Short mmCIF file of C-alpha atoms and ligand atoms in Angstrom, two decimals:
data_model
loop_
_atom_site.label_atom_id
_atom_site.label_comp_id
_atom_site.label_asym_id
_atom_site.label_seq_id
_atom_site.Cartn_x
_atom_site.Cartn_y
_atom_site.Cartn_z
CA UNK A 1 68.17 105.51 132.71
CA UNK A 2 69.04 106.82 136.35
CA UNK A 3 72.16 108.31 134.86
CA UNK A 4 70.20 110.07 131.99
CA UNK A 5 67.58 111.65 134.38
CA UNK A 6 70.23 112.19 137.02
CA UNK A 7 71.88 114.37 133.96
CA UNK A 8 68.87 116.05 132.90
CA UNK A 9 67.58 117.00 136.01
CA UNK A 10 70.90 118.78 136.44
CA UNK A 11 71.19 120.34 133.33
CA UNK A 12 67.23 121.65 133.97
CA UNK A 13 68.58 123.10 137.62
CA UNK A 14 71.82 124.63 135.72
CA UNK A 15 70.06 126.92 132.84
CA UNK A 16 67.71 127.82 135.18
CA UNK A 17 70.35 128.91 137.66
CA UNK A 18 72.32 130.75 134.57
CA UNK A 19 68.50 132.06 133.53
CA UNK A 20 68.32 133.37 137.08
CA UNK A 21 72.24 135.02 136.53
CA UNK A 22 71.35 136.37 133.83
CA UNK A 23 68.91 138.70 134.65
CA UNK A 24 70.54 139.56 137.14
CA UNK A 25 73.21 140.94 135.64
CA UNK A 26 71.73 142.08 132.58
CA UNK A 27 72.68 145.89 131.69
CA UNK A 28 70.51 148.28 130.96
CA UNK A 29 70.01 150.06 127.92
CA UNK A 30 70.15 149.45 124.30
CA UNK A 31 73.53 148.15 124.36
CA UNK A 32 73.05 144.99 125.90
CA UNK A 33 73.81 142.53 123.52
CA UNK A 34 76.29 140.64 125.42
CA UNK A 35 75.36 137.31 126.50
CA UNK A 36 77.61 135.67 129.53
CA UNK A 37 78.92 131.84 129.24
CA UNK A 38 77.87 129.72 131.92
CA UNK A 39 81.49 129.86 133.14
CA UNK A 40 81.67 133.45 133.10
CA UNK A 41 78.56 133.93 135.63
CA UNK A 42 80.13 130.46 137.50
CA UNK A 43 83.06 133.09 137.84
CA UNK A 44 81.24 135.61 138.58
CA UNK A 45 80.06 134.00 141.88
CA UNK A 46 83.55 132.85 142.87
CA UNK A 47 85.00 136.21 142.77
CA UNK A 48 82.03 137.71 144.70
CA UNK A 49 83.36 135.08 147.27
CA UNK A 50 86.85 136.23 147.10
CA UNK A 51 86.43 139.20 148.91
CA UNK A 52 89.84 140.42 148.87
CA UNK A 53 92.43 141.23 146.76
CA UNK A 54 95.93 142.40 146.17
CA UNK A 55 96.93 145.19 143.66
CA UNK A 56 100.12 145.10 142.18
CA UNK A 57 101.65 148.00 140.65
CA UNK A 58 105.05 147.16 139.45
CA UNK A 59 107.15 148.64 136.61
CA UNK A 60 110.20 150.67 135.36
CA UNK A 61 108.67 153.89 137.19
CA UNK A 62 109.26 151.80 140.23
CA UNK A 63 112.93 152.50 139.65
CA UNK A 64 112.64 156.51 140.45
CA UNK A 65 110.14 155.77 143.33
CA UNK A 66 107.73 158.61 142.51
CA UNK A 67 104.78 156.71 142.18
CA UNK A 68 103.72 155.50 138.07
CA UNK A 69 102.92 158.38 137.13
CA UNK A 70 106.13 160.20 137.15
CA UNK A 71 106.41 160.42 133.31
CA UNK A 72 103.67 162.31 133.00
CA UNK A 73 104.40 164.49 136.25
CA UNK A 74 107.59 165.30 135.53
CA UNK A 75 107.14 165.52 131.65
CA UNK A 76 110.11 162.95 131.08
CA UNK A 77 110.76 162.74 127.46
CA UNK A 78 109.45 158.98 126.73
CA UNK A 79 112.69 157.79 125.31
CA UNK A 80 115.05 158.55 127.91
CA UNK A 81 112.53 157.17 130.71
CA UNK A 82 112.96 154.10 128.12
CA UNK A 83 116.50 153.61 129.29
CA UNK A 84 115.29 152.75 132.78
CA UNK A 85 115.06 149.59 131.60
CA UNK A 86 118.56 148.75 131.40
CA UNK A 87 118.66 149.49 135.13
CA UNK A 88 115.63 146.73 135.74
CA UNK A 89 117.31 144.11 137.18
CA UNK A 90 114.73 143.12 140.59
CA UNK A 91 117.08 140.79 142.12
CA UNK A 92 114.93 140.16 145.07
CA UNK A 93 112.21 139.23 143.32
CA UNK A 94 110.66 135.85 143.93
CA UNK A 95 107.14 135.22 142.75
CA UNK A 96 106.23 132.64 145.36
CA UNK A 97 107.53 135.37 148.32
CA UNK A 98 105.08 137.64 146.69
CA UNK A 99 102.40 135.07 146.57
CA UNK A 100 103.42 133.91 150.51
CA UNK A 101 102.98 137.72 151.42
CA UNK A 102 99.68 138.64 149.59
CA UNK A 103 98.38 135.54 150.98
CA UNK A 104 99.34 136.26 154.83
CA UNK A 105 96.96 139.19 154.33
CA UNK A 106 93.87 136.84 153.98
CA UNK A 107 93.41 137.28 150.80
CA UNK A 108 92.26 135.33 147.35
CA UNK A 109 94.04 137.10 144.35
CA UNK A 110 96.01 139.43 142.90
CA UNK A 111 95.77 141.91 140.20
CA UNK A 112 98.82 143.03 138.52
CA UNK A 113 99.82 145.71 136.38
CA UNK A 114 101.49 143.72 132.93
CA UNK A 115 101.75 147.16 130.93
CA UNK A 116 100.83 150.48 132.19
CA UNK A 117 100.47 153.68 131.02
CA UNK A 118 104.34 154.04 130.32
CA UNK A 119 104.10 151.27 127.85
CA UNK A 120 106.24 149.62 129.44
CA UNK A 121 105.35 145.46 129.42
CA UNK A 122 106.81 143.46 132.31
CA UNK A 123 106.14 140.06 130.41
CA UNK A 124 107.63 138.38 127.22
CA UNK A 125 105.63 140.01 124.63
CA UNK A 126 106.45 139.28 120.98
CA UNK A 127 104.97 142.41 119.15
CA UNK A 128 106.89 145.04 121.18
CA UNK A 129 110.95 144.87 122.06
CA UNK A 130 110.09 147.48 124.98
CA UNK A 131 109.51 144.44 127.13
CA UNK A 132 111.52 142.67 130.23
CA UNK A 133 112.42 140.08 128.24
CA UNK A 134 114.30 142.17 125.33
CA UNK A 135 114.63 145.64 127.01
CA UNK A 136 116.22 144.71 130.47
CA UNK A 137 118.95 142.87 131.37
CA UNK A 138 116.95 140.91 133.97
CA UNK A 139 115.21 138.51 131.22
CA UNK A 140 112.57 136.98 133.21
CA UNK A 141 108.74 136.68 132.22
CA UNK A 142 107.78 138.22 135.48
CA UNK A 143 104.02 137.20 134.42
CA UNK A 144 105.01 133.79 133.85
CA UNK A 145 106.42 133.41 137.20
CA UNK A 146 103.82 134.99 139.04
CA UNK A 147 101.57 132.63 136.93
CA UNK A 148 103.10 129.46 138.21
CA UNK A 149 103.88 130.67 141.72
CA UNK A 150 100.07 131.48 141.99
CA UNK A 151 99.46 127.86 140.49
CA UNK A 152 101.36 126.24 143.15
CA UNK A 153 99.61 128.21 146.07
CA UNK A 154 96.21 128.20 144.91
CA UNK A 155 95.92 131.97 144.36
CA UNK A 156 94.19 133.61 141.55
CA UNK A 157 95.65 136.14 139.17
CA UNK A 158 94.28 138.70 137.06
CA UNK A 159 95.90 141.16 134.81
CA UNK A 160 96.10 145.06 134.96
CA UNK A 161 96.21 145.81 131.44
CA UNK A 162 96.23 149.52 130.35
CA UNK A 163 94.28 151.24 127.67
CA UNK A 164 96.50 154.77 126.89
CA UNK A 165 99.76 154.52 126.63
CA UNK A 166 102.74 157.59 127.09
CA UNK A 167 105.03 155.94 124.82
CA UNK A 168 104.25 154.75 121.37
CA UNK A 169 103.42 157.04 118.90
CA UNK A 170 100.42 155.23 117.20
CA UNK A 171 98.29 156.07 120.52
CA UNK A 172 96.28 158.57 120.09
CA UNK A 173 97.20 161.40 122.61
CA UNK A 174 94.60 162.21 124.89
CA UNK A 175 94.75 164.75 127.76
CA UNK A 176 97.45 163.18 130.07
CA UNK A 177 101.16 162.34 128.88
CA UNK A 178 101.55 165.45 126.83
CA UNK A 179 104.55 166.54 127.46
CA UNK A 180 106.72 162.71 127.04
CA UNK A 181 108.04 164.05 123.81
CA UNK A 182 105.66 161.51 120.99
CA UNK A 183 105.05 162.60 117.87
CA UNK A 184 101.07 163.24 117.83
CA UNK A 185 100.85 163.56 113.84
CA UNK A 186 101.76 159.58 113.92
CA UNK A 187 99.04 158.38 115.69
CA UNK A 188 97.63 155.17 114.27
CA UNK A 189 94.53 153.49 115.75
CA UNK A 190 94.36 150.38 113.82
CA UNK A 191 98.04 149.46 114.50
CA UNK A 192 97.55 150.26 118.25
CA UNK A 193 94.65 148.77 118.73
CA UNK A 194 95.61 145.55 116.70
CA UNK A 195 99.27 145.79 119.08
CA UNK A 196 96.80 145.75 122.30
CA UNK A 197 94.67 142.50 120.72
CA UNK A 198 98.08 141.23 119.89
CA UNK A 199 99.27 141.37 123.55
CA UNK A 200 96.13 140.37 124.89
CA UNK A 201 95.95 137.25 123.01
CA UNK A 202 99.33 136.27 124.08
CA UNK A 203 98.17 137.22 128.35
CA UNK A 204 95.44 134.98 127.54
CA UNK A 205 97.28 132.21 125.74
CA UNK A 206 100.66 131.40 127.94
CA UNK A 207 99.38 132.21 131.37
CA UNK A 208 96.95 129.62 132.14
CA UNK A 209 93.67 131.17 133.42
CA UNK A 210 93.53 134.72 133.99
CA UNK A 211 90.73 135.52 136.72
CA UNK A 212 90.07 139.38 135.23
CA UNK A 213 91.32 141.80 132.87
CA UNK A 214 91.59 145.34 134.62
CA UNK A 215 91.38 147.66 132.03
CA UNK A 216 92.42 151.43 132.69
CA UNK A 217 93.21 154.66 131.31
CA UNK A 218 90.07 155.15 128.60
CA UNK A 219 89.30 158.16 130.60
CA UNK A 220 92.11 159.75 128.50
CA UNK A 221 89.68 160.39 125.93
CA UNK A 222 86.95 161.76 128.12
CA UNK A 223 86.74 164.90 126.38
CA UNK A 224 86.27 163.58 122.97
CA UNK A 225 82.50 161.92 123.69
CA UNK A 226 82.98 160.29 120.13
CA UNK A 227 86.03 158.65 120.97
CA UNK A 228 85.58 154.73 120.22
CA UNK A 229 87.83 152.61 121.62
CA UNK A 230 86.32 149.81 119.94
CA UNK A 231 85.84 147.62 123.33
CA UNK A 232 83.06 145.43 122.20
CA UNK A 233 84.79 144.27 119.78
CA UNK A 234 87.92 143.97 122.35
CA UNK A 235 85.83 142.31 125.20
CA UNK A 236 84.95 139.44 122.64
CA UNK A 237 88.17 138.60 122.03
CA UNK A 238 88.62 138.37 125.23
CA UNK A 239 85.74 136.36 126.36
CA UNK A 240 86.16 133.99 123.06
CA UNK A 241 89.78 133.25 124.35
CA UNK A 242 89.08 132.46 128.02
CA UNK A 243 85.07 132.81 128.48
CA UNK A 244 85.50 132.91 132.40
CA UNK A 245 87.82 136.02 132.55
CA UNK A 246 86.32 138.53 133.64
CA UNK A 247 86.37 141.81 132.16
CA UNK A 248 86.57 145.30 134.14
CA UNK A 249 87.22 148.76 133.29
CA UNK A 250 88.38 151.99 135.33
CA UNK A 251 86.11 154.15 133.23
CA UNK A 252 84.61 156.11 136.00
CA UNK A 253 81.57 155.46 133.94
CA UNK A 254 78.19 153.10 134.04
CA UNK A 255 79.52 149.92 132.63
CA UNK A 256 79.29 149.10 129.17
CA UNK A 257 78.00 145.85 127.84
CA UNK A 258 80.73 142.89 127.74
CA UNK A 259 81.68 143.63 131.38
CA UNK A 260 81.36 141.54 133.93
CA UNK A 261 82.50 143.62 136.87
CA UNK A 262 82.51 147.06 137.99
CA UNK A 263 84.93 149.23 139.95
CA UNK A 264 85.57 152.09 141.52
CA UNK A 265 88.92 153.50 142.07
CA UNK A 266 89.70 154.88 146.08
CA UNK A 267 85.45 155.09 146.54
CA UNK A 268 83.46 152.38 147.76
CA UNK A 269 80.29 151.74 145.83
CA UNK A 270 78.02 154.57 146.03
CA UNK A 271 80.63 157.21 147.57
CA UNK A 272 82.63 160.17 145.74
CA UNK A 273 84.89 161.12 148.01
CA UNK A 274 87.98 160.67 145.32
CA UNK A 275 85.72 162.30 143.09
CA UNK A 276 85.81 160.04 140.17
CA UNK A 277 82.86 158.30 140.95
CA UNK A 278 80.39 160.99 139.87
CA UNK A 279 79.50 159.73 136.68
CA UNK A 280 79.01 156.19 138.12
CA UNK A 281 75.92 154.39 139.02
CA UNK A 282 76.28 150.91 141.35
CA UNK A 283 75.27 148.47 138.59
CA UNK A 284 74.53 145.20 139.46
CA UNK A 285 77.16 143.60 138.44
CA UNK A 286 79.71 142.05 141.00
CA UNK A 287 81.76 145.27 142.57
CA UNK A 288 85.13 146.00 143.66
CA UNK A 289 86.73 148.46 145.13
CA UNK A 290 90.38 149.42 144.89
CA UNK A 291 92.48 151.59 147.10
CA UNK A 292 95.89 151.79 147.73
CA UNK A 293 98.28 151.02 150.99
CA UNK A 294 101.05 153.70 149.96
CA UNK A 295 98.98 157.23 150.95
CA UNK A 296 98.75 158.92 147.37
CA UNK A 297 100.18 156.75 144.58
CA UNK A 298 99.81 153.23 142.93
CA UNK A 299 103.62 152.37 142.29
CA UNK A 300 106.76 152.42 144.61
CA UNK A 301 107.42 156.06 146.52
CA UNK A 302 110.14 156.34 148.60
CA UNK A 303 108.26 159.60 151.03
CA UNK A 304 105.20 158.26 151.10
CA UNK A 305 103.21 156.99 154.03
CA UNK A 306 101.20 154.05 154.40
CA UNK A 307 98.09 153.62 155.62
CA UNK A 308 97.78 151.11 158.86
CA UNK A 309 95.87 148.25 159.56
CA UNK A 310 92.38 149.81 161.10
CA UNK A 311 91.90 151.75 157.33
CA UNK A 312 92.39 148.65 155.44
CA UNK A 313 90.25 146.27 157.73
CA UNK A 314 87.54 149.31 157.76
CA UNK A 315 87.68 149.50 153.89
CA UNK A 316 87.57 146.08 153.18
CA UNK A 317 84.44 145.87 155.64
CA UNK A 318 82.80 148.57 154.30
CA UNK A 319 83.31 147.28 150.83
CA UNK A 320 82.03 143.71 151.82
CA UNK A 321 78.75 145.71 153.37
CA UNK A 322 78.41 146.82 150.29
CA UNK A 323 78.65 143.88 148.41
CA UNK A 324 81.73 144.97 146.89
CA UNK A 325 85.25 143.04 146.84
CA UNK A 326 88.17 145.10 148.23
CA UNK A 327 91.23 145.10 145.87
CA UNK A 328 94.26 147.19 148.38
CA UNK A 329 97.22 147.87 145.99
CA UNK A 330 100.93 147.13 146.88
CA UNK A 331 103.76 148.97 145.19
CA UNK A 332 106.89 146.63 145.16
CA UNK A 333 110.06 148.69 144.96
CA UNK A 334 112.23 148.11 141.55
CA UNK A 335 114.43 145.25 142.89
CA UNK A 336 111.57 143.01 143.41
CA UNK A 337 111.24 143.17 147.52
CA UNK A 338 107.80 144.86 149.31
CA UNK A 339 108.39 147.56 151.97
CA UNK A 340 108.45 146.10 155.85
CA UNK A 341 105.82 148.42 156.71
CA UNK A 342 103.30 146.53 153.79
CA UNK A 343 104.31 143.25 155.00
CA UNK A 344 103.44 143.70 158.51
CA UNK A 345 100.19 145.73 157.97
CA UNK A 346 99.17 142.67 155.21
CA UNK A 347 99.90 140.35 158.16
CA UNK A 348 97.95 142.60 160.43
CA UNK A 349 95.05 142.33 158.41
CA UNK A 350 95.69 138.48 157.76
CA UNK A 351 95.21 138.27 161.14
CA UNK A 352 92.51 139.81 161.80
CA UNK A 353 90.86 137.58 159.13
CA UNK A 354 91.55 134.52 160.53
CA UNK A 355 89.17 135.17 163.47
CA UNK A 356 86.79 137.05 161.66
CA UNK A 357 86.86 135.88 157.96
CA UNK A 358 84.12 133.99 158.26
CA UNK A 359 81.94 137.11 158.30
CA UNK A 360 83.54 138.15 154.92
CA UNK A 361 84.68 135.49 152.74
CA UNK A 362 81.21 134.16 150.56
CA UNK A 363 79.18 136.61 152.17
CA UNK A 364 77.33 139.63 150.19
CA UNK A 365 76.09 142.76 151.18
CA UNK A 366 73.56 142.41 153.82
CA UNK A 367 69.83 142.96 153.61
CA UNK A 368 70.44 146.13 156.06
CA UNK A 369 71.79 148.84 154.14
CA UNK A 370 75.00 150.84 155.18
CA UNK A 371 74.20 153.15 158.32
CA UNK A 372 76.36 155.37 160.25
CA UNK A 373 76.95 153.06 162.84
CA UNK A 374 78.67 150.57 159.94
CA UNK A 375 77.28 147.96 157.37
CA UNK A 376 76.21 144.32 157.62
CA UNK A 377 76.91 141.26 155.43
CA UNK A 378 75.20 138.36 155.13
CA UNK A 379 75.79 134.79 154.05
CA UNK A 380 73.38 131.20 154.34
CA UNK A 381 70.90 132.22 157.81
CA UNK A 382 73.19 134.74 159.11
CA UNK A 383 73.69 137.89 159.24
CA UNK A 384 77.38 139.97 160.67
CA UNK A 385 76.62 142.79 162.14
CA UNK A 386 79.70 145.49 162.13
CA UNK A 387 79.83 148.01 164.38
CA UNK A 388 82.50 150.12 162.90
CA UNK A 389 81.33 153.10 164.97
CA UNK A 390 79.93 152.19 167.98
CA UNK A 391 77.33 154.89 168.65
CA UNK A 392 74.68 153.95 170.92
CA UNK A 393 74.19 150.88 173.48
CA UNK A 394 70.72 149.68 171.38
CA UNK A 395 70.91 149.02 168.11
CA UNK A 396 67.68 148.43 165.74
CA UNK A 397 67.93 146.36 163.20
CA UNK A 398 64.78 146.36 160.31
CA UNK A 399 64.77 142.47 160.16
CA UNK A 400 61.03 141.99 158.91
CA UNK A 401 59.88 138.70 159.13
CA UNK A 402 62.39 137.15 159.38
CA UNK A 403 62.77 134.86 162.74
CA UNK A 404 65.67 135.35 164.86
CA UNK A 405 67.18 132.57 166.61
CA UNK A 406 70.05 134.03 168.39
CA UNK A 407 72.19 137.00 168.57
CA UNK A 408 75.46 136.47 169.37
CA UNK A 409 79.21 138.13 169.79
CA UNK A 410 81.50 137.08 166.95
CA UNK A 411 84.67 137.06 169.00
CA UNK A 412 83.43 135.05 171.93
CA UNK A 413 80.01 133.27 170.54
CA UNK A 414 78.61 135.23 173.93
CA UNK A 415 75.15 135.79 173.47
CA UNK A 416 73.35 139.37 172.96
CA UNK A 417 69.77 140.25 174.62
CA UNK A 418 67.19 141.33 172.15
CA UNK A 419 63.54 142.37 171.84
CA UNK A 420 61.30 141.79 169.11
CA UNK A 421 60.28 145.58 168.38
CA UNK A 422 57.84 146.16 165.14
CA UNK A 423 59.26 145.21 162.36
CA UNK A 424 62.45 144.07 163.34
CA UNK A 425 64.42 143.49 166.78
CA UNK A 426 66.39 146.09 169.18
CA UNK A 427 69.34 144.51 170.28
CA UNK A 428 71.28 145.43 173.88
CA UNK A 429 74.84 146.15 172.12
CA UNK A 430 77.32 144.58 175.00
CA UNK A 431 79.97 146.79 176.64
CA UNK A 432 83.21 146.16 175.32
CA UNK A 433 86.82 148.06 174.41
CA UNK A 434 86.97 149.73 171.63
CA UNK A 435 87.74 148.01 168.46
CA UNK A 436 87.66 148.17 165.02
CA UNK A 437 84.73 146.27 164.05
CA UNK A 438 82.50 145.18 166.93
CA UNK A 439 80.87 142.26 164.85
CA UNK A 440 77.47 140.62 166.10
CA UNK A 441 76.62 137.33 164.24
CA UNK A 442 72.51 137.30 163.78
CA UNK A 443 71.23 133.38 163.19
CA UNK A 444 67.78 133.54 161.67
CA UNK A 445 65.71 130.25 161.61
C1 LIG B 501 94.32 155.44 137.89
C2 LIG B 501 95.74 155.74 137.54
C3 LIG B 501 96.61 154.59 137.59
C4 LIG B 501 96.29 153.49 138.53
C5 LIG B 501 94.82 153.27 138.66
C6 LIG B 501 94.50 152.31 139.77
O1 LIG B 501 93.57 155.13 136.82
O2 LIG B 501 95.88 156.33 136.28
O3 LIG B 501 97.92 154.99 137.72
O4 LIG B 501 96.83 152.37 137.97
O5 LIG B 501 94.17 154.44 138.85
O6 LIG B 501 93.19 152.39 140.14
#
């Protein structure tokens, strides 16, 4: 009888909890038919806690080291980039090194690219030979390793997955990828999109669970507004074959209904400094943000610079304050091994985490909105305080009602005076060296 109440007291607390999800995350607008599994909104809240993220972007354009979209920039013809495949051999590749080396940077998963825009599919894909099992001569179901390796060390994966495609001739061509040489009078939507359902059923099948699908490249068809890429449909299959994965999609767009998280590519939430954010409104959905370390492209190039660790640790702050995960993309070079300059700034970062994670990981945005002098983030009574531009000596902080109990320095628990001041408190910022986020821990009662 115990056992029965026990259960139905906790099945009570559960839908109301989901009830409680739910409208929270409900989209506006006619189109919200899409109703979330329990799973998916348990998700949901475990990737909000994440935080952080590694992008991978990994492919045969990682051969020529110009970045993934040198097929397009350089208006390759798409079957003689095809031949880079028999040059794929990544003999330095070693899933669980990867995994080890994402993981010294702090963070909780990794997104990577299984087929981008080139077509190209880097795991063993039975309804396409342009794959690394049948096209190179290096044979391995990179996705399968990365799978297991990520198993073993208790890191998530999620897979990149893109949309358009440079290659096959059944794609309709949009605006980018014009010049690769396909044959536009071929173009075939219901064999392309039943070859994308095809390889997303088999992403979903043999690689245990998959934490997201990271759609990309519908903007192709931006300038056709009757385009239909036929995603409900798509984001069904996806949620009937794993309900937890969540679904994302690089749209640049308000998010459509079946989608579970939104992005925004090199913004955080709310900014347009990339400029394709304009069309985007902060839903509330769970957020992330993704930027890459390489300055100026996704995949592998040999000139370009990389960013250090002050930009990442202010990005993945200000993404936090905004309640928005941080997702910082790695390009791995073609024979499987990461740049020296990645692995020590990941390290960096990873280090800076380990003192300071606490006032990231399973927090959300705090109840003080971004301000000039940095954001805040907040998590059971506390809120953290960054100072990512330490402005002034006093700081005033709108707490309302709320009771404080202390004020204290993150880095050496050394406690902060304060004054109760209308409606919230001023507090007397300590001196200290410069730094890149001065963090001040807030305990209310
Ligand atoms: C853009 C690019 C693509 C990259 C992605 C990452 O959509 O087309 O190359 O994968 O951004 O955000």
């Amino acid at each position: 009888m115990k056992k029965l109440l026990t259960l139905f007291l906790c099945a009570g607390l559960v839908s109301s909890i989901y009830a409680q999800n739910q409208e929270k995350y409900r989209l506006p607008g006619p189109d919200s038919g899409y109703v979330p599994s329990v799973s998916n909104l348990q998700a949901r809240e475990k990737f909000q806690d994440m935080k952080f993220g590694i992008f991978v972007h990994w492919g045969l354009y990682s051969i020529m080291g110009q970045g993934e979209w040198v097929l397009h920039n350089r208006n390759i013809n798409a079957q003689e980039y095809a031949l880079l495949a028999n040059c794929f051999n990544p003999i330095h590749f070693d899933a669980e090194e990867w995994v080890d080396i994402f993981k010294s940077s702090g963070a909780r998963y990794m997104t990577v690219t299984t087929r981008h825009h080139d077509s190209f599919s880097l795991f063993d894909s039975k309804v396409t030979e342009y794959d690394v099992m049948e096209a190179t001569p290096f044979k391995r179901d990179v996705m399968k390793e990365l799978s297991e390796a990520c198993a073993k060390k208790d890191f998530k994966l999620h897979f990149y997955y893109s949309h358009l495609d440079w290659t096959r001739e059944d794609y309709p061509i949009g605006w980018t990828g014009r010049g690769t040489g396909r044959d536009g009078s071929k173009a075939d939507w219901d064999s392309y999109y039943q070859f994308m359902n095809d390889q997303l059923t088999e992403l979903l099948t043999n690689y245990g669970p998959v934490g997201s699908i990271w759609f990309d490249g519908y903007w192709d068809h931006a300038d056709k507004p009757d385009f239909d890429w036929h995603l409900e449909e798509q984001y069904a299959l996806v949620h009937r074959l794993q309900p937890a994965c969540l679904i994302g999609n690089n749209h640049h767009v308000k998010p459509y209904a079946g989608e579970d998280f939104q992005m925004f590519e090199r913004d955080l939430p709310g900014q347009n400094e990339a400029g394709l954010s304009a069309n985007s409104v902060v839903s509330q959905l769970p957020l992330e943000s993704c930027i890459t370390l390489s300055v100026g492209s996704w995949g592998y190039n040999m000139t370009n610079a990389f960013h250090d660790r002050d930009y990442v640790i202010g990005q993945l702050v200000g993404a936090a304050g905004r309640n928005a995960n941080l997702l910082l993309n790695v390009g791995p070079r073609a024979d499987g091994s990461i740049p020296a300059e990645v692995v020590k700034v990941l390290g960096e970062v990873g280090r800076w985490l380990e003192i300071y994670g606490d006032s990231i990981f399973g927090t959300r945005g705090g109840f003080v909105a971004p301000h000039s002098w940095g954001v805040t983030t907040q998590k059971d009574h506390r809120l953290f305080v960054h100072l990512l531009k330490q402005e002034d000596d006093c700081l005033y902080l709108p707490v309302g009602d709320r009771k404080v109990k202390s004020v204290k320095v993150m880095a050496d628990d050394a406690h902060v005076h304060f004054t109760k001041v209308g409606g919230g408190i001023l507090i007397q910022v300590p001196e200290h060296e410069k730094t890149v986020d001065y963090i001040l821990e807030v305990t209310f009662r």
